[in-house]
Amino acid sequence: MKRPSFRSALAASTLAGAAMIALAGPALAGNDPTPNPGDTAWMLTSTLLVLMMSIPGLALFYGGLVRTKNMASILTQTFAIVCLVGVIWSFYGYSLAFGDGGALNHYIGGFNKLFLKGVTASSNAPTFTPGKVIPEYAFLSFQMTFAMITPALILGAFAERMKFSAVLLFVFLWVTFIYFPVAHWVWGVADPNALVDAATQLAAATDEAAKAAAQAKIDEIAGNVGWLAGKGALDFAGGTVVHINAGIAGLVGAVMVGKRIGYGKEILAPHSLTLSMVGAALLWVGWFGFNAGSNLEANGVTALAFVNTMVATAAAGLSWMVTEWLVKGKPSLLGLITGAVAGLVAVTPASGYAGPMGSIILGLAVSPICLFFVDIVKHKLGYDDALDVFGVHCIGGITGALATGLLVNPNFGGVGITDYTNLENFAGTYDMMVQMKAQGTAVVATLLFSGIGSAILYKVVDIVVGLRPAPDQEREGLDITDHGERAYNY
């Protein structure tokens, strides 16, 4: 049976469930739901966990992988990006990502929430369950941390060779023109409470005119979504929005900025695997907020995303270690923690859709794939992706995004299709080919939009402030030349 599209699935689901909704009465309809304290507490905790992924997690992970003379630079860049994006998000980013774009709403949000207009301590944001909401401030803050870490991931591709001013200008432009639109494409979904209210009206309609009006309202709500969400693409916590998006931007940056001085001729080894291991461990812990928090509630699906994050990461770390052991003769700490990150990346889009056994298989599979790109493809093509942003985040994200289309299959232990229309018992019917087409569309669209868009933005930044420091400044290290200080004084 062919799985219906977003709009037709929603129409069928609301028609099939209208009588049930009507019988359930106002309790199931949106009306004026109030936040559950447990959901609110979990979302605030998840927000803190995701913030910890950036600072100090990613900062230490990346910092340990660069040379001593650039450690303070990486820490400063990461911390500054978190601060910069937090302000941008509050001014207009939240509105562009999750506001109402009117006629352009398939592609970008609008300005109805500019400077957080209308967002108060009493305003709420919907979850994915009818009758459930969380405080909008909690949703705003949670999504802010995603916007913070995504451009920070890009840093690793051109680490040790891009001016601080260029980094800040690029991030300002990139989140504005790349991240916010992609987030809206994927996560700009219909409000379940509004849909249930409209379905209740449909069920209560007694004449054809009233039924037609109610159905028109349902179609309007169902159609007013991001275009990738409308195609049924599944991305539970950011495989496309975060990892493919940042990963392809990193590759473009590595190529356009150019290779580090001494690349291929000098040893450019990590200065502290100890700090990188600490950073990777913090990333793993924080990722539970990243994935499980993306359910926006504290329930069984949250627990599913939690356990998938645990087991996929463990499998991927083990898989990278064993593969490297077999190929190179020795298992390395760097390989072990890189594999764990690859597993976290891959399970991100599937975390709320796959079953635990499917997530373990995904973790086992993604590490050899990423290792091939990190060790073979990068050296064959000769680009200097310093900290393997493309090889881990983009390739791992693509692997996870495509695997989500398979692992959501109930026959593989998945939860069954939701298509963002899963109004409890009214979901569409899973069809592998249709779902894989939706996943592939999301992957290709993100690669093209972010890849081409990022190339334009790098060029703009190069014209305005220049991308690279002078060769003698790069040799001295960005700690001194950009910031006038060192990470270590001994």
Coordinates of C-alpha atoms in Angstrom, one line a residue:
M1 CA 0.0 0.0 0.0
K2 CA 1.4 3.3 -1.0
R3 CA 1.9 5.7 2.0
P4 CA 0.0 8.9 1.5
S5 CA 1.6 12.3 1.3
F6 CA 1.7 14.7 4.2
R7 CA -1.5 16.5 3.2
S8 CA -3.5 13.5 2.1
A9 CA -2.3 11.5 5.1
L10 CA -3.4 14.2 7.4
A11 CA -6.8 14.6 5.7
A12 CA -7.4 10.8 5.9
S13 CA -6.3 10.7 9.5
T14 CA -8.5 13.6 10.6
L15 CA -11.5 12.1 8.8
A16 CA -10.9 8.7 10.2
G17 CA -10.4 10.0 13.7
A18 CA -12.9 12.8 13.7
A19 CA -15.6 10.7 15.4
M20 CA -13.2 9.6 18.0
I21 CA -12.0 13.1 18.6
A22 CA -15.6 14.3 19.0
L23 CA -16.3 11.5 21.5
A24 CA -13.2 12.4 23.4
G25 CA -14.5 16.0 23.7
P26 CA -12.7 19.1 24.8
A27 CA -10.0 17.3 26.7
L28 CA -8.5 16.0 23.5
A29 CA -9.0 19.2 21.5
G30 CA -6.4 22.0 21.8
N31 CA -8.6 24.5 23.6
D32 CA -6.3 26.0 26.2
P33 CA -3.9 23.3 27.4
T34 CA -1.5 24.0 30.1
P35 CA 2.2 22.8 30.3
N36 CA 2.9 19.7 32.3
P37 CA 5.6 20.5 35.0
G38 CA 7.5 17.3 34.3
D39 CA 7.7 18.2 30.6
T40 CA 8.8 21.7 31.4
A41 CA 11.5 20.5 33.8
W42 CA 12.8 18.0 31.2
M43 CA 13.0 20.6 28.5
L44 CA 14.9 23.1 30.6
T45 CA 17.3 20.3 31.6
S46 CA 17.7 19.3 28.0
T47 CA 18.5 22.9 27.1
L48 CA 21.3 22.9 29.6
L49 CA 22.6 19.6 28.3
V50 CA 22.7 20.9 24.7
L51 CA 24.4 24.1 25.8
M52 CA 27.0 21.9 27.5
M53 CA 27.6 20.2 24.2
S54 CA 29.0 23.5 22.8
I55 CA 30.6 24.9 25.9
P56 CA 32.6 23.2 27.1
G57 CA 32.1 19.9 25.2
L58 CA 32.7 20.9 21.5
A59 CA 35.2 23.5 22.6
L60 CA 37.4 21.0 24.4
F61 CA 36.9 18.3 21.8
Y62 CA 38.1 20.6 19.0
G63 CA 40.6 22.4 21.2
G64 CA 42.5 19.2 22.1
L65 CA 42.7 18.3 18.4
V66 CA 44.5 21.4 17.3
R67 CA 48.1 22.5 18.1
T68 CA 48.9 24.3 21.3
K69 CA 49.4 27.6 19.6
N70 CA 45.7 27.6 18.4
M71 CA 44.0 26.2 21.5
A72 CA 42.8 29.6 22.9
S73 CA 41.7 30.5 19.4
I74 CA 39.4 27.5 19.1
L75 CA 38.0 28.1 22.6
T76 CA 37.4 31.7 21.9
Q77 CA 35.7 31.1 18.5
T78 CA 33.4 28.5 20.0
F79 CA 32.4 30.6 23.0
A80 CA 32.0 33.7 20.9
I81 CA 29.7 31.8 18.4
V82 CA 27.5 30.7 21.3
C83 CA 27.1 34.3 22.4
L84 CA 26.6 35.8 19.0
V85 CA 24.0 33.3 17.9
G86 CA 22.1 33.6 21.2
V87 CA 21.6 37.3 20.5
I88 CA 20.8 36.8 16.8
W89 CA 18.3 34.1 17.7
S90 CA 16.5 36.4 20.1
F91 CA 16.4 39.3 17.7
Y92 CA 15.1 37.6 14.6
G93 CA 16.4 34.0 14.3
Y94 CA 13.5 32.4 16.3
S95 CA 11.0 34.3 14.2
L96 CA 12.6 33.2 10.9
A97 CA 12.9 29.6 12.0
F98 CA 9.6 29.1 13.7
G99 CA 7.5 32.2 12.9
D100 CA 4.7 32.5 10.3
G101 CA 6.1 33.3 6.9
G102 CA 2.7 33.8 5.3
A103 CA 2.9 33.2 1.5
L104 CA 6.6 32.1 1.9
N105 CA 5.9 29.8 4.9
H106 CA 7.0 26.7 3.0
Y107 CA 10.5 28.1 2.8
I108 CA 11.1 30.6 5.7
G109 CA 9.3 31.9 8.8
G110 CA 8.3 35.5 9.1
F111 CA 8.7 38.5 11.4
N112 CA 5.7 38.0 13.6
K113 CA 8.0 37.0 16.5
L114 CA 10.7 39.6 15.8
F115 CA 12.5 40.6 19.0
L116 CA 10.4 37.9 20.7
K117 CA 7.2 39.8 20.1
G118 CA 4.3 38.0 21.8
V119 CA 6.6 35.5 23.6
T120 CA 5.8 35.8 27.3
A121 CA 5.9 33.7 30.4
S122 CA 2.3 32.7 29.7
S123 CA 2.7 31.8 26.0
N124 CA 3.0 28.2 25.1
A125 CA 4.5 26.2 22.2
P126 CA 2.9 22.9 21.0
T127 CA 4.6 19.5 21.3
F128 CA 3.8 16.6 19.0
T129 CA 0.9 15.4 21.0
P130 CA -2.6 16.9 20.9
G131 CA -3.5 18.6 24.2
K132 CA 0.2 19.0 25.2
V133 CA 2.2 22.2 25.3
I134 CA 5.4 23.5 26.9
P135 CA 6.2 27.1 27.8
E136 CA 7.3 29.0 24.7
Y137 CA 10.4 30.3 26.6
A138 CA 11.5 26.6 27.1
F139 CA 11.0 25.8 23.4
L140 CA 12.7 29.1 22.4
S141 CA 15.8 28.4 24.6
F142 CA 16.0 24.7 23.6
Q143 CA 16.0 25.6 19.9
M144 CA 18.5 28.4 20.5
T145 CA 21.1 25.9 21.7
F146 CA 20.7 24.0 18.4
A147 CA 21.3 27.2 16.5
M148 CA 24.4 27.8 18.6
I149 CA 26.1 24.5 18.1
T150 CA 25.5 24.1 14.4
P151 CA 27.8 26.8 13.1
A152 CA 30.3 26.0 15.8
L153 CA 30.6 22.5 14.3
I154 CA 31.8 24.1 11.1
L155 CA 34.9 25.5 12.8
G156 CA 36.7 22.2 12.8
A157 CA 36.9 22.2 9.0
F158 CA 39.1 25.3 8.7
A159 CA 40.6 25.2 12.2
E160 CA 43.9 26.9 12.7
R161 CA 43.7 29.1 9.6
M162 CA 40.8 31.5 9.6
K163 CA 40.8 35.0 11.1
F164 CA 38.5 35.6 14.1
S165 CA 36.8 38.5 12.4
A166 CA 36.1 36.3 9.4
V167 CA 34.7 33.5 11.6
L168 CA 32.2 35.9 13.3
L169 CA 31.1 37.5 10.0
F170 CA 30.7 34.1 8.3
V171 CA 28.6 32.7 11.2
F172 CA 26.4 35.8 11.3
L173 CA 25.7 35.4 7.6
W174 CA 25.4 31.6 7.7
V175 CA 22.9 31.3 10.5
T176 CA 20.8 34.0 8.9
F177 CA 20.7 32.8 5.3
I178 CA 21.4 29.0 5.7
Y179 CA 20.5 27.7 9.1
F180 CA 17.2 29.5 9.8
P181 CA 15.7 28.5 6.4
V182 CA 16.7 24.9 6.7
A183 CA 15.4 24.6 10.2
H184 CA 12.1 26.0 9.0
W185 CA 12.0 23.6 6.0
V186 CA 12.3 20.5 8.3
W187 CA 10.9 21.6 11.7
G188 CA 8.2 24.1 10.6
V189 CA 5.4 21.6 11.3
A190 CA 1.7 21.9 11.9
D191 CA 0.3 22.5 15.4
P192 CA -1.4 19.3 16.6
N193 CA -3.7 21.2 18.8
A194 CA -5.0 23.3 15.9
L195 CA -5.4 20.2 13.8
V196 CA -7.4 18.4 16.5
D197 CA -9.6 21.5 17.1
A198 CA -10.3 21.7 13.3
A199 CA -11.0 17.9 13.2
T200 CA -13.4 18.3 16.2
Q201 CA -15.2 21.0 14.2
L202 CA -15.4 18.6 11.2
A203 CA -16.8 15.8 13.4
A204 CA -19.4 18.2 14.8
A205 CA -20.5 19.6 11.4
T206 CA -24.1 18.8 10.5
D207 CA -24.3 20.1 6.9
E208 CA -22.1 20.0 3.8
A209 CA -21.2 23.7 4.0
A210 CA -19.9 23.3 7.6
K211 CA -18.0 20.1 6.7
A212 CA -16.4 21.8 3.7
A213 CA -15.3 24.8 5.8
A214 CA -13.9 22.5 8.5
Q215 CA -12.0 20.4 5.9
A216 CA -10.7 23.6 4.3
K217 CA -9.3 24.7 7.7
I218 CA -7.6 21.3 8.1
D219 CA -6.1 21.5 4.6
E220 CA -4.9 25.0 5.4
I221 CA -3.2 24.0 8.6
A222 CA -1.7 20.9 7.0
G223 CA -0.4 22.8 4.0
N224 CA 1.2 25.6 6.0
V225 CA 4.4 23.8 6.9
G226 CA 8.1 23.8 5.8
W227 CA 8.4 22.2 2.4
L228 CA 10.5 19.2 3.5
A229 CA 8.2 18.5 6.4
G230 CA 5.4 18.6 3.9
K231 CA 7.1 15.9 1.8
G232 CA 7.3 13.7 4.9
A233 CA 11.0 13.9 5.5
L234 CA 11.8 12.6 9.0
D235 CA 14.6 14.3 11.1
F236 CA 13.9 13.8 14.8
A237 CA 16.8 15.9 16.2
G238 CA 18.8 17.4 13.4
G239 CA 20.5 15.0 10.9
T240 CA 19.8 17.4 8.1
V241 CA 19.3 20.6 9.9
V242 CA 22.5 20.4 12.0
H243 CA 25.0 17.8 10.7
I244 CA 24.6 17.7 7.0
N245 CA 24.0 21.4 7.0
A246 CA 27.2 22.1 8.9
G247 CA 29.2 19.3 7.4
I248 CA 28.9 20.4 3.8
A249 CA 29.5 24.1 4.8
G250 CA 32.7 22.8 6.5
L251 CA 33.9 21.1 3.4
V252 CA 33.3 24.1 1.2
G253 CA 35.1 26.2 3.8
A254 CA 38.1 23.9 4.0
V255 CA 38.5 24.1 0.2
M256 CA 37.9 27.8 -0.2
V257 CA 40.1 28.8 2.8
G258 CA 42.8 26.4 1.6
K259 CA 45.2 24.1 3.4
R260 CA 47.1 24.8 6.6
I261 CA 50.7 25.8 6.1
G262 CA 52.7 22.6 6.3
Y263 CA 49.8 20.3 5.6
G264 CA 51.1 17.1 4.2
K265 CA 54.7 18.1 5.1
E266 CA 54.7 18.7 8.8
I267 CA 53.2 16.8 11.7
L268 CA 49.9 18.5 12.7
A269 CA 49.0 16.2 15.5
P270 CA 46.5 16.9 18.3
H271 CA 48.1 18.6 21.2
S272 CA 45.9 17.0 23.9
L273 CA 43.9 13.8 23.3
T274 CA 43.1 14.0 27.0
L275 CA 41.1 17.2 26.5
S276 CA 39.5 15.8 23.4
M277 CA 38.4 12.7 25.3
V278 CA 36.8 14.9 28.0
G279 CA 35.1 17.0 25.3
A280 CA 33.8 13.9 23.5
A281 CA 32.4 12.5 26.8
L282 CA 30.6 15.8 27.4
L283 CA 29.2 15.7 23.9
W284 CA 27.8 12.2 24.6
V285 CA 26.2 13.2 27.9
G286 CA 24.9 16.4 26.4
W287 CA 23.5 14.6 23.3
F288 CA 20.8 13.0 25.5
G289 CA 19.3 16.5 25.7
F290 CA 19.8 16.9 22.0
N291 CA 18.0 13.8 21.0
A292 CA 15.7 12.9 23.8
G293 CA 14.8 16.5 24.4
S294 CA 13.7 16.8 20.8
N295 CA 10.5 14.9 21.7
L296 CA 9.5 18.1 23.6
E297 CA 7.9 15.9 26.3
A298 CA 8.9 13.4 28.9
N299 CA 7.3 10.1 27.9
G300 CA 8.0 6.8 26.3
V301 CA 9.3 8.3 23.0
T302 CA 11.7 10.4 25.0
A303 CA 13.0 7.2 26.7
L304 CA 13.3 5.5 23.2
A305 CA 15.4 8.4 21.9
F306 CA 17.5 8.2 25.1
V307 CA 18.3 4.5 24.8
N308 CA 18.9 4.8 21.1
T309 CA 21.4 7.6 21.8
M310 CA 23.1 5.3 24.3
V311 CA 23.4 2.1 22.3
A312 CA 24.1 3.6 18.8
T313 CA 27.0 5.6 20.3
A314 CA 28.5 2.6 22.1
A315 CA 28.2 0.5 18.9
A316 CA 29.8 3.2 16.7
G317 CA 32.7 3.7 19.1
L318 CA 33.4 0.0 19.3
S319 CA 33.0 -0.3 15.5
W320 CA 35.6 2.4 14.7
M321 CA 38.0 1.0 17.2
V322 CA 37.8 -2.5 15.9
T323 CA 37.9 -1.4 12.2
E324 CA 41.0 0.8 12.9
W325 CA 42.6 -2.1 14.8
L326 CA 42.1 -4.4 11.9
V327 CA 43.3 -1.9 9.3
K328 CA 46.1 -0.1 11.1
G329 CA 47.1 -2.7 13.6
K330 CA 46.4 -0.5 16.7
P331 CA 43.2 0.8 18.3
S332 CA 43.6 4.6 19.0
L333 CA 41.9 6.8 21.5
L334 CA 41.3 9.3 18.8
G335 CA 39.5 6.7 16.7
L336 CA 37.4 5.6 19.6
I337 CA 36.1 9.0 20.5
T338 CA 35.7 9.9 16.8
G339 CA 33.6 6.8 16.3
A340 CA 31.4 7.7 19.2
V341 CA 30.8 11.2 17.7
A342 CA 29.9 9.5 14.4
G343 CA 27.4 7.3 16.1
L344 CA 25.8 10.3 17.8
V345 CA 25.6 12.1 14.5
A346 CA 24.1 9.1 12.7
V347 CA 21.4 8.3 15.3
T348 CA 20.3 11.9 15.7
P349 CA 17.7 11.9 12.9
A350 CA 16.6 8.3 13.8
S351 CA 16.6 8.6 17.6
G352 CA 12.9 8.8 18.1
Y353 CA 11.9 6.6 15.2
A354 CA 14.2 3.6 15.2
G355 CA 14.2 0.7 17.6
P356 CA 17.3 -0.1 19.8
M357 CA 18.5 -3.0 17.7
G358 CA 18.2 -0.9 14.6
S359 CA 20.2 1.9 16.3
I360 CA 22.9 -0.6 17.2
I361 CA 23.2 -1.7 13.6
L362 CA 23.3 1.9 12.5
G363 CA 26.1 2.6 14.9
L364 CA 28.1 -0.4 13.8
A365 CA 27.7 0.6 10.1
V366 CA 28.4 4.3 10.3
S367 CA 31.9 4.1 11.6
P368 CA 33.5 2.2 8.7
I369 CA 31.7 4.5 6.3
C370 CA 33.0 7.7 8.1
L371 CA 36.5 6.1 8.5
F372 CA 36.7 5.5 4.8
F373 CA 36.0 9.2 4.1
V374 CA 38.3 10.4 6.8
D375 CA 41.3 8.2 5.9
I376 CA 40.9 7.5 2.2
V377 CA 38.7 10.0 0.5
K378 CA 40.1 13.1 2.2
H379 CA 43.7 12.1 1.3
K380 CA 42.8 11.1 -2.2
L381 CA 41.1 14.4 -3.0
G382 CA 43.6 16.4 -1.0
Y383 CA 41.3 18.8 0.9
D384 CA 42.3 19.8 4.4
D385 CA 39.3 19.2 6.6
A386 CA 41.3 19.7 9.7
L387 CA 39.0 18.1 12.3
D388 CA 37.0 15.9 9.9
V389 CA 33.8 17.9 10.0
F390 CA 32.7 16.6 6.5
G391 CA 33.9 13.0 7.1
V392 CA 32.1 12.7 10.4
H393 CA 29.2 15.1 10.5
C394 CA 28.1 15.3 6.9
I395 CA 28.8 11.7 5.9
G396 CA 27.5 10.5 9.3
G397 CA 24.4 12.7 8.9
I398 CA 23.7 11.5 5.4
T399 CA 24.0 7.9 6.6
G400 CA 21.7 8.5 9.5
A401 CA 19.1 10.5 7.5
L402 CA 18.8 7.7 4.9
A403 CA 18.9 5.0 7.5
T404 CA 16.0 6.7 9.3
G405 CA 13.8 5.9 6.3
L406 CA 14.5 2.3 6.8
L407 CA 14.7 2.0 10.6
V408 CA 11.4 3.7 11.2
N409 CA 9.9 0.5 9.5
P410 CA 7.9 -1.4 12.2
N411 CA 9.3 -4.6 10.6
F412 CA 12.8 -3.4 11.6
G413 CA 11.7 -2.5 15.1
G414 CA 10.8 1.1 14.3
V415 CA 7.8 3.0 15.5
G416 CA 6.1 3.2 12.2
I417 CA 5.7 6.3 10.0
T418 CA 4.6 9.5 11.7
D419 CA 5.0 11.9 8.8
Y420 CA 4.5 14.7 11.4
T421 CA 0.8 13.8 11.2
N422 CA 0.8 11.2 14.0
L423 CA -2.2 12.5 15.9
E424 CA -1.9 9.6 18.3
N425 CA -3.7 6.8 16.3
F426 CA -4.2 8.5 13.0
A427 CA -0.7 8.1 11.3
G428 CA -0.2 7.3 7.7
T429 CA 0.9 3.9 6.5
Y430 CA 4.6 3.2 6.1
D431 CA 5.9 2.7 2.5
M432 CA 9.7 2.2 2.2
M433 CA 10.1 3.7 -1.3
V434 CA 8.1 6.8 -0.6
Q435 CA 9.9 7.4 2.7
M436 CA 13.3 6.9 1.2
K437 CA 12.4 9.3 -1.5
A438 CA 11.5 11.9 1.1
Q439 CA 14.7 11.3 3.0
G440 CA 16.8 11.5 -0.1
T441 CA 15.1 14.8 -1.1
A442 CA 15.9 16.3 2.3
V443 CA 19.6 15.2 2.0
V444 CA 20.1 16.5 -1.5
A445 CA 18.2 19.8 -0.8
T446 CA 20.4 20.5 2.2
L447 CA 23.6 19.6 0.5
L448 CA 22.8 21.9 -2.5
F449 CA 21.4 24.8 -0.5
S450 CA 24.0 24.8 2.2
G451 CA 26.9 24.0 -0.1
I452 CA 26.2 26.6 -2.7
G453 CA 25.0 29.2 -0.2
S454 CA 28.0 28.7 2.0
A455 CA 30.4 29.1 -1.0
I456 CA 28.8 32.5 -1.7
L457 CA 29.0 33.6 1.9
Y458 CA 32.7 32.6 2.2
K459 CA 33.4 34.7 -0.9
V460 CA 31.5 37.7 0.6
V461 CA 33.5 37.4 3.8
D462 CA 36.8 37.1 1.9
I463 CA 36.0 40.3 0.1
V464 CA 34.9 42.2 3.2
V465 CA 37.5 41.2 5.8
G466 CA 39.6 38.4 4.2
L467 CA 39.5 34.8 5.3
R468 CA 43.0 34.0 6.3
P469 CA 45.7 35.7 8.4
A470 CA 49.1 36.5 6.9
P471 CA 51.4 33.4 6.6
D472 CA 53.7 34.6 9.4
Q473 CA 50.7 35.1 11.6
E474 CA 49.4 31.6 10.9
R475 CA 52.8 30.2 11.7
E476 CA 52.9 32.0 15.0
G477 CA 49.5 30.8 15.9
L478 CA 46.1 32.4 16.1
D479 CA 46.2 32.5 19.9
I480 CA 48.7 35.4 19.8
T481 CA 47.9 37.0 16.5
D482 CA 44.1 37.1 17.0
H483 CA 43.8 37.3 20.8
G484 CA 47.1 38.4 22.2
E485 CA 47.2 35.5 24.7
R486 CA 48.1 31.9 25.0
A487 CA 46.1 28.9 26.2
Y488 CA 49.1 27.7 28.2
N489 CA 51.9 29.8 29.8
Y490 CA 54.8 27.6 31.0

